[in-house]
């Protein structure tokens, strides 16, 4: 049984070992990065110091040490390490794992069950872990690249602590490169700029970096390669982007907030990141119109027109030429004056309408197409604004039993500065007419 699931099964000494396997840390202190999890005052450091390890969910991108840390935790706590993948494991295999863990427990040995890609299990399969977690048969350590809040059952989350593992920094990747060079017994044949380019190609993924290093060290070259020579021989790894997952929402949020923050350079960067990741430009066009309505609004009424025209231009030109029109709309929105006064006014009016939704309009602004309606006062006393001084009667248009509401408060920016002047003008006239 153990041979099926225990990744610690013996491998013949003659078998070639990838560099990533040869450099696998032998103790938690050897792990590069993840200080926010492994440090003395960090969650795992505190758990190990107190001798009380709970079930865990490791959430982070590929190649940051999730499997390695789980294996080392088992070593540190003297638990039997079992590794399974949710992609290849079904209910029958899970039952065998749990039965073996029960037998092991009866013999005085605990089990740390590491489940890679745990979010791939469906709800029923995830529920199957619960009784074995609760009675101590297993200590569950799950690994996922997806947001656990969306992908894991609330019951599993309530019995686990979620620890966020971060992509490796360039400094972390450099340390890993130096460790690899020590293992290989030679320096990489790269000049400083090419070396930095290699680290950037890994995009925060330690496993990807070691795979790239293996490729580079296999080349027969004289001297040191520059960046152009390196990028000619190596393809940059694909950008991490999931058009339907959390990365999609993270990047569109970054774009939206950069526009709202009036930073055209950051906005263009996130726009480009989404395009590089394969995002549908039409989705971005729709979101730009939303930004114009929500964050610029009447501070620059032209902004919405710019976005709609950019969208129309994209539909006529397609990619990649039409993407330039959307990029120009991104720049325009970022540099436009900002106001959410209209958005706030609409929400305020909606709240008021919900509270007073049955109040009728005042009788003087109701039409009276029948004599009965005239007899009961419909339209009686209505002041036709065009006949009034300055074309403004100052009459009340709210329900008679309702206090006049003030929902729209324009900001002193862009075109809304003019609208603010008009609002103040009519407010003074209204006060004067109602004297």
Coordinates of C-alpha atoms in Angstrom, one line a residue:
X1 CA 0.0 0.0 0.0
X2 CA 2.7 2.5 1.0
X3 CA 4.5 1.9 -2.3
X4 CA 1.5 3.3 -4.2
X5 CA 1.2 6.6 -2.4
X6 CA 4.4 7.2 -0.4
X7 CA 6.6 9.4 -2.6
X8 CA 9.5 8.4 -0.5
X9 CA 9.7 5.0 -2.2
X10 CA 13.3 4.1 -3.0
X11 CA 14.8 5.1 -6.4
X12 CA 17.7 3.2 -7.8
X13 CA 21.0 5.1 -7.3
X14 CA 21.7 4.8 -11.1
X15 CA 18.6 6.6 -12.0
X16 CA 19.3 10.2 -13.3
X17 CA 18.0 12.8 -10.8
X18 CA 16.8 16.2 -11.9
X19 CA 18.5 19.2 -10.4
X20 CA 15.3 20.2 -8.6
X21 CA 15.3 16.8 -6.8
X22 CA 19.1 16.9 -6.0
X23 CA 18.6 20.4 -4.4
X24 CA 15.5 19.5 -2.4
X25 CA 16.1 20.9 1.1
X26 CA 16.8 18.5 3.9
X27 CA 15.5 20.8 6.7
X28 CA 13.1 23.7 7.0
X29 CA 16.0 26.0 7.6
X30 CA 17.3 25.2 4.1
X31 CA 14.1 26.4 2.4
X32 CA 14.6 29.5 0.4
X33 CA 12.0 32.2 0.8
X34 CA 8.6 32.0 2.7
X35 CA 9.9 33.7 5.8
X36 CA 6.3 34.9 6.4
X37 CA 5.4 31.3 7.0
X38 CA 8.5 29.7 8.3
X39 CA 10.1 32.4 10.4
X40 CA 10.4 32.0 14.2
X41 CA 7.4 34.2 14.8
X42 CA 5.5 33.1 11.7
X43 CA 2.6 30.5 11.9
X44 CA 4.6 27.3 11.2
X45 CA 7.6 28.5 13.3
X46 CA 5.2 29.0 16.3
X47 CA 3.4 25.7 15.7
X48 CA 6.6 23.7 15.6
X49 CA 8.0 25.5 18.6
X50 CA 4.8 24.7 20.6
X51 CA 4.7 21.1 19.3
X52 CA 1.1 21.6 18.1
X53 CA 0.7 21.3 14.3
X54 CA -2.8 21.7 12.8
X55 CA -4.2 20.8 9.4
X56 CA -3.0 23.2 6.8
X57 CA -3.8 24.5 3.4
X58 CA -0.8 25.9 1.4
X59 CA -2.0 28.4 -1.1
X60 CA 0.5 29.8 -3.7
X61 CA 1.8 29.6 -7.2
X62 CA 3.7 26.7 -8.6
X63 CA 7.3 26.1 -7.7
X64 CA 7.4 27.9 -4.3
X65 CA 8.0 24.9 -2.0
X66 CA 4.6 23.6 -1.1
X67 CA 5.5 19.9 -1.4
X68 CA 8.9 20.4 0.1
X69 CA 7.6 22.2 3.2
X70 CA 5.0 19.5 3.7
X71 CA 7.6 16.7 3.5
X72 CA 9.9 18.5 6.0
X73 CA 7.0 19.2 8.4
X74 CA 6.4 15.4 8.5
X75 CA 10.1 14.9 9.3
X76 CA 10.1 17.6 12.0
X77 CA 7.0 16.1 13.7
X78 CA 7.9 12.4 13.2
X79 CA 4.8 11.8 11.1
X80 CA 4.6 9.3 8.2
X81 CA 4.5 11.2 5.0
X82 CA 2.0 10.2 2.3
X83 CA 1.6 12.2 -0.9
X84 CA -1.4 12.0 -3.3
X85 CA -2.6 14.2 -6.1
X86 CA -6.3 15.1 -6.5
X87 CA -5.8 14.8 -10.2
X88 CA -5.0 11.0 -10.2
X89 CA -6.7 9.9 -7.0
X90 CA -10.3 8.7 -6.7
X91 CA -12.6 7.6 -3.9
X92 CA -11.3 3.9 -3.8
X93 CA -7.7 5.1 -3.5
X94 CA -8.7 7.6 -0.8
X95 CA -10.4 4.8 1.3
X96 CA -7.1 2.7 1.1
X97 CA -5.1 5.7 2.3
X98 CA -7.4 6.3 5.2
X99 CA -7.4 2.6 6.2
X100 CA -3.7 2.5 6.1
X101 CA -3.5 5.6 8.2
X102 CA -5.9 4.1 10.8
X103 CA -3.7 1.0 11.1
X104 CA -0.6 3.1 11.4
X105 CA -2.3 5.1 14.2
X106 CA -3.1 2.0 16.1
X107 CA 0.6 1.1 16.0
X108 CA 1.4 4.6 17.4
X109 CA 2.4 6.4 14.3
X110 CA 0.7 9.4 12.9
X111 CA 0.2 10.3 9.2
X112 CA 0.7 13.6 7.4
X113 CA -1.4 13.3 4.3
X114 CA -0.2 15.8 1.6
X115 CA -2.9 16.4 -1.1
X116 CA -1.5 18.2 -4.1
X117 CA -4.1 20.2 -6.1
X118 CA -6.7 19.6 -3.4
X119 CA -9.1 22.0 -5.1
X120 CA -9.5 19.4 -7.8
X121 CA -11.5 17.2 -5.4
X122 CA -15.3 17.7 -5.6
X123 CA -17.4 18.6 -2.6
X124 CA -18.2 15.0 -1.7
X125 CA -14.5 14.0 -1.9
X126 CA -13.5 16.9 0.3
X127 CA -16.2 16.0 2.8
X128 CA -14.6 12.6 3.0
X129 CA -11.5 14.0 4.8
X130 CA -13.5 15.5 7.6
X131 CA -14.0 12.5 10.0
X132 CA -10.4 11.5 9.6
X133 CA -9.2 15.0 10.3
X134 CA -11.4 15.2 13.4
X135 CA -10.4 11.9 15.0
X136 CA -6.7 12.4 14.4
X137 CA -6.3 9.7 11.8
X138 CA -4.6 12.1 9.5
X139 CA -3.1 15.6 9.6
X140 CA -4.1 17.1 6.3
X141 CA -1.8 19.4 4.4
X142 CA -3.4 20.5 1.2
X143 CA -1.8 22.5 -1.6
X144 CA -3.6 24.6 -4.1
X145 CA -2.8 27.3 -6.7
X146 CA -6.5 28.5 -6.5
X147 CA -8.1 30.8 -3.9
X148 CA -9.3 28.4 -1.2
X149 CA -12.2 30.7 -0.4
X150 CA -13.7 29.8 -3.7
X151 CA -12.5 26.3 -4.3
X152 CA -12.6 24.5 -0.9
X153 CA -15.5 23.5 1.3
X154 CA -16.2 25.8 4.3
X155 CA -16.0 22.7 6.5
X156 CA -12.5 21.8 5.4
X157 CA -11.4 25.4 5.7
X158 CA -12.8 25.7 9.3
X159 CA -10.6 22.8 10.4
X160 CA -7.5 24.1 8.7
X161 CA -5.2 27.1 8.7
X162 CA -4.6 28.7 5.3
X163 CA -1.0 29.7 4.8
X164 CA -0.1 31.9 1.8
X165 CA 3.1 31.0 0.0
X166 CA 4.5 33.7 -2.2
X167 CA 6.3 33.6 -5.5
X168 CA 10.1 33.7 -5.0
X169 CA 11.8 37.1 -5.3
X170 CA 14.7 37.8 -7.6
X171 CA 17.0 37.7 -4.5
X172 CA 15.5 34.2 -3.6
X173 CA 16.0 33.0 -7.1
X174 CA 19.7 34.2 -7.1
X175 CA 20.3 32.3 -3.9
X176 CA 18.8 29.2 -5.5
X177 CA 21.0 29.7 -8.6
X178 CA 24.1 29.9 -6.4
X179 CA 23.1 26.7 -4.6
X180 CA 22.6 25.1 -8.0
X181 CA 26.0 26.2 -9.2
X182 CA 27.5 24.7 -6.0
X183 CA 25.8 21.4 -6.7
X184 CA 26.9 21.4 -10.4
X185 CA 30.4 22.5 -9.6
X186 CA 30.6 25.4 -12.1
X187 CA 29.2 28.8 -12.8
X188 CA 26.5 29.5 -15.4
X189 CA 28.0 30.7 -18.7
X190 CA 26.1 34.0 -18.6
X191 CA 27.1 37.6 -18.2
X192 CA 25.4 39.6 -15.4
X193 CA 22.5 40.9 -17.6
X194 CA 21.8 37.5 -19.0
X195 CA 21.9 36.0 -15.5
X196 CA 19.3 38.5 -14.4
X197 CA 17.2 37.7 -17.5
X198 CA 17.3 34.0 -16.6
X199 CA 15.9 34.8 -13.2
X200 CA 13.2 36.9 -14.7
X201 CA 12.3 34.1 -17.1
X202 CA 11.5 31.9 -14.1
X203 CA 8.8 34.3 -13.0
X204 CA 9.1 33.5 -9.3
X205 CA 9.0 29.7 -9.8
X206 CA 12.0 27.9 -8.2
X207 CA 11.3 24.6 -10.0
X208 CA 11.1 26.4 -13.4
X209 CA 14.4 28.2 -12.6
X210 CA 16.2 24.9 -11.9
X211 CA 14.9 23.4 -15.1
X212 CA 16.2 26.5 -17.0
X213 CA 19.6 26.1 -15.3
X214 CA 19.8 22.5 -16.4
X215 CA 19.2 23.5 -20.0
X216 CA 21.8 26.3 -19.8
X217 CA 24.5 24.1 -18.2
X218 CA 24.0 21.4 -21.0
X219 CA 25.1 23.9 -23.7
X220 CA 28.6 23.8 -25.0
X221 CA 29.6 27.4 -25.2
X222 CA 32.8 29.4 -25.2
X223 CA 32.8 32.4 -22.9
X224 CA 29.7 34.0 -21.5
X225 CA 26.4 34.4 -23.3
X226 CA 24.7 37.8 -23.3
X227 CA 20.9 38.4 -23.0
X228 CA 20.2 38.2 -26.7
X229 CA 22.0 34.9 -27.0
X230 CA 20.2 33.5 -24.0
X231 CA 16.7 34.6 -25.1
X232 CA 17.4 33.2 -28.6
X233 CA 18.1 29.7 -27.1
X234 CA 15.4 29.8 -24.3
X235 CA 11.7 30.5 -24.5
X236 CA 10.2 32.6 -21.7
X237 CA 7.8 30.5 -19.7
X238 CA 4.1 31.3 -20.2
X239 CA 2.6 34.1 -18.1
X240 CA 0.5 33.0 -15.2
X241 CA -3.0 34.0 -16.0
X242 CA -6.4 32.3 -15.7
X243 CA -9.1 34.0 -17.5
X244 CA -11.8 32.6 -15.3
X245 CA -9.9 32.3 -12.0
X246 CA -8.6 34.6 -9.3
X247 CA -5.7 35.9 -11.4
X248 CA -8.3 37.4 -13.8
X249 CA -10.0 39.3 -11.0
X250 CA -6.6 40.3 -9.4
X251 CA -5.4 41.9 -12.7
X252 CA -8.6 43.6 -13.6
X253 CA -8.8 45.0 -10.1
X254 CA -5.2 46.3 -10.5
X255 CA -6.1 47.9 -13.8
X256 CA -9.3 49.5 -12.5
X257 CA -7.5 50.9 -9.3
X258 CA -4.6 52.2 -11.4
X259 CA -7.0 54.2 -13.6
X260 CA -8.9 55.4 -10.5
X261 CA -5.5 56.4 -9.0
X262 CA -4.7 58.5 -12.1
X263 CA -1.6 56.4 -13.0
X264 CA -1.5 55.9 -16.8
X265 CA 1.8 53.9 -16.7
X266 CA 0.5 51.4 -14.1
X267 CA -2.8 51.2 -15.9
X268 CA -1.1 50.5 -19.2
X269 CA 1.1 47.8 -17.6
X270 CA -1.9 45.9 -16.2
X271 CA -3.8 46.3 -19.5
X272 CA -0.8 44.8 -21.3
X273 CA -0.5 42.0 -18.7
X274 CA -4.1 40.9 -19.3
X275 CA -3.7 41.0 -23.1
X276 CA -0.5 39.0 -22.8
X277 CA -2.4 36.5 -20.7
X278 CA -4.9 36.0 -23.5
X279 CA -7.8 38.2 -22.1
X280 CA -10.6 39.0 -24.5
X281 CA -10.2 42.7 -25.5
X282 CA -14.0 43.0 -25.5
X283 CA -14.1 42.2 -21.8
X284 CA -11.5 45.0 -21.3
X285 CA -13.5 47.4 -23.5
X286 CA -16.7 46.8 -21.4
X287 CA -14.7 47.3 -18.2
X288 CA -13.3 50.6 -19.5
X289 CA -16.8 51.9 -20.1
X290 CA -17.7 50.9 -16.6
X291 CA -14.7 52.9 -15.2
X292 CA -15.8 55.9 -17.2
X293 CA -19.3 55.7 -15.7
X294 CA -18.3 54.8 -12.2
X295 CA -15.1 56.7 -11.5
X296 CA -15.0 59.7 -13.9
X297 CA -18.6 60.2 -14.7
X298 CA -19.7 63.8 -15.0
X299 CA -16.3 65.2 -14.1
X300 CA -15.5 64.4 -17.7
X301 CA -18.7 63.4 -19.7
X302 CA -16.4 62.9 -22.8
X303 CA -14.7 59.9 -21.1
X304 CA -17.6 57.6 -21.8
X305 CA -17.7 58.6 -25.4
X306 CA -14.0 58.0 -25.7
X307 CA -14.4 54.5 -24.4
X308 CA -17.4 53.7 -26.6
X309 CA -15.5 54.9 -29.7
X310 CA -12.4 52.9 -28.7
X311 CA -14.6 49.8 -28.3
X312 CA -16.2 50.5 -31.8
X313 CA -12.7 51.0 -33.3
X314 CA -11.6 47.6 -31.9
X315 CA -14.6 45.9 -33.4
X316 CA -13.8 47.4 -36.8
X317 CA -10.0 46.8 -36.7
X318 CA -9.7 43.6 -34.5
X319 CA -6.4 42.6 -32.9
X320 CA -3.8 43.8 -32.6
X321 CA -4.4 47.2 -34.1
X322 CA -7.7 47.7 -32.3
X323 CA -6.0 47.1 -29.0
X324 CA -4.2 50.4 -29.5
X325 CA -7.5 52.3 -29.4
X326 CA -8.3 50.6 -26.1
X327 CA -4.8 51.5 -24.8
X328 CA -5.5 55.2 -25.6
X329 CA -8.8 55.0 -23.8
X330 CA -6.9 53.6 -20.8
X331 CA -4.6 56.6 -20.9
X332 CA -7.5 59.0 -21.2
X333 CA -9.3 57.6 -18.3
X334 CA -6.3 57.6 -16.1
X335 CA -5.6 61.3 -16.7
X336 CA -9.3 62.4 -16.6
X337 CA -10.6 64.2 -13.5
X338 CA -12.3 61.7 -11.2
X339 CA -15.7 61.8 -9.5
X340 CA -17.9 59.1 -8.0
X341 CA -20.6 61.7 -7.1
X342 CA -23.0 60.4 -9.6
X343 CA -22.4 56.8 -8.5
X344 CA -22.9 57.8 -4.9
X345 CA -26.0 59.9 -5.7
X346 CA -27.6 56.9 -7.5
X347 CA -26.9 54.6 -4.6
X348 CA -28.4 57.2 -2.1
X349 CA -31.5 57.6 -4.3
X350 CA -31.9 53.8 -4.5
X351 CA -31.7 53.5 -0.7
X352 CA -34.3 56.3 -0.3
X353 CA -36.6 54.7 -2.9
X354 CA -36.4 51.4 -1.0
X355 CA -37.5 53.1 2.2
X356 CA -40.3 55.2 0.7
X357 CA -41.3 53.1 -2.2
X358 CA -45.0 53.5 -1.7
X359 CA -45.2 57.3 -1.4
X360 CA -47.1 58.9 -4.3
X361 CA -45.8 62.0 -6.2
X362 CA -47.3 65.3 -5.0
X363 CA -50.7 66.0 -6.6
X364 CA -49.6 69.2 -8.3
X365 CA -47.3 67.3 -10.7
X366 CA -49.8 64.5 -11.5
X367 CA -51.6 64.6 -14.8
X368 CA -55.4 64.9 -14.8
X369 CA -56.8 63.4 -18.0
X370 CA -60.3 62.9 -16.4
X371 CA -62.6 65.3 -14.6
X372 CA -62.5 63.1 -11.5
X373 CA -58.8 63.5 -11.2
X374 CA -59.2 67.3 -11.6
X375 CA -61.8 67.3 -8.9
X376 CA -59.5 65.6 -6.4
X377 CA -56.7 68.0 -7.1
X378 CA -54.5 66.3 -9.7
X379 CA -52.4 69.0 -11.4
X380 CA -53.8 71.7 -9.2
X381 CA -51.2 74.4 -8.6
X382 CA -48.6 73.1 -11.0
X383 CA -46.2 75.8 -12.0
X384 CA -45.0 75.6 -15.6
X385 CA -41.3 76.3 -15.2
X386 CA -40.9 78.0 -18.6
X387 CA -43.3 80.6 -17.5
X388 CA -41.4 81.3 -14.3
X389 CA -38.6 83.8 -13.8
X390 CA -35.3 82.3 -14.9
X391 CA -37.2 79.2 -16.2
X392 CA -37.2 77.8 -12.7
X393 CA -40.3 77.5 -10.5
X394 CA -38.7 76.0 -7.4
X395 CA -41.6 73.7 -6.7
X396 CA -41.3 70.6 -4.7
X397 CA -41.2 67.4 -6.7
X398 CA -40.7 64.9 -3.8
X399 CA -43.6 63.1 -2.1
X400 CA -45.5 65.5 0.1
X401 CA -44.9 63.5 3.2
X402 CA -41.2 63.1 2.5
X403 CA -38.4 65.5 3.5
X404 CA -36.5 66.8 0.5
X405 CA -33.5 64.6 -0.2
X406 CA -30.0 65.7 -1.3
X407 CA -28.3 62.8 -3.1
X408 CA -26.0 64.4 -5.7
X409 CA -23.1 66.4 -4.3
X410 CA -20.8 67.2 -7.2
X411 CA -17.0 67.5 -6.6
X412 CA -15.0 70.6 -7.4
X413 CA -13.1 68.8 -10.3
X414 CA -13.4 68.8 -14.1
X415 CA -16.8 69.5 -15.6
X416 CA -18.5 68.8 -12.3
X417 CA -17.1 72.1 -11.1
X418 CA -19.5 73.7 -13.5
X419 CA -22.3 71.3 -12.3
X420 CA -21.6 72.2 -8.7
X421 CA -22.0 75.9 -9.6
X422 CA -25.4 75.1 -11.2
X423 CA -26.5 72.9 -8.2
X424 CA -25.7 75.8 -5.8
X425 CA -27.4 78.3 -8.1
X426 CA -30.7 76.3 -8.2
X427 CA -30.5 75.7 -4.4
X428 CA -30.4 79.4 -3.8
X429 CA -33.2 80.1 -6.2
X430 CA -35.4 77.4 -4.7
X431 CA -34.8 78.9 -1.2
X432 CA -35.7 82.3 -2.5
X433 CA -38.9 81.2 -4.3
X434 CA -40.1 79.2 -1.3
X435 CA -39.0 82.1 0.9

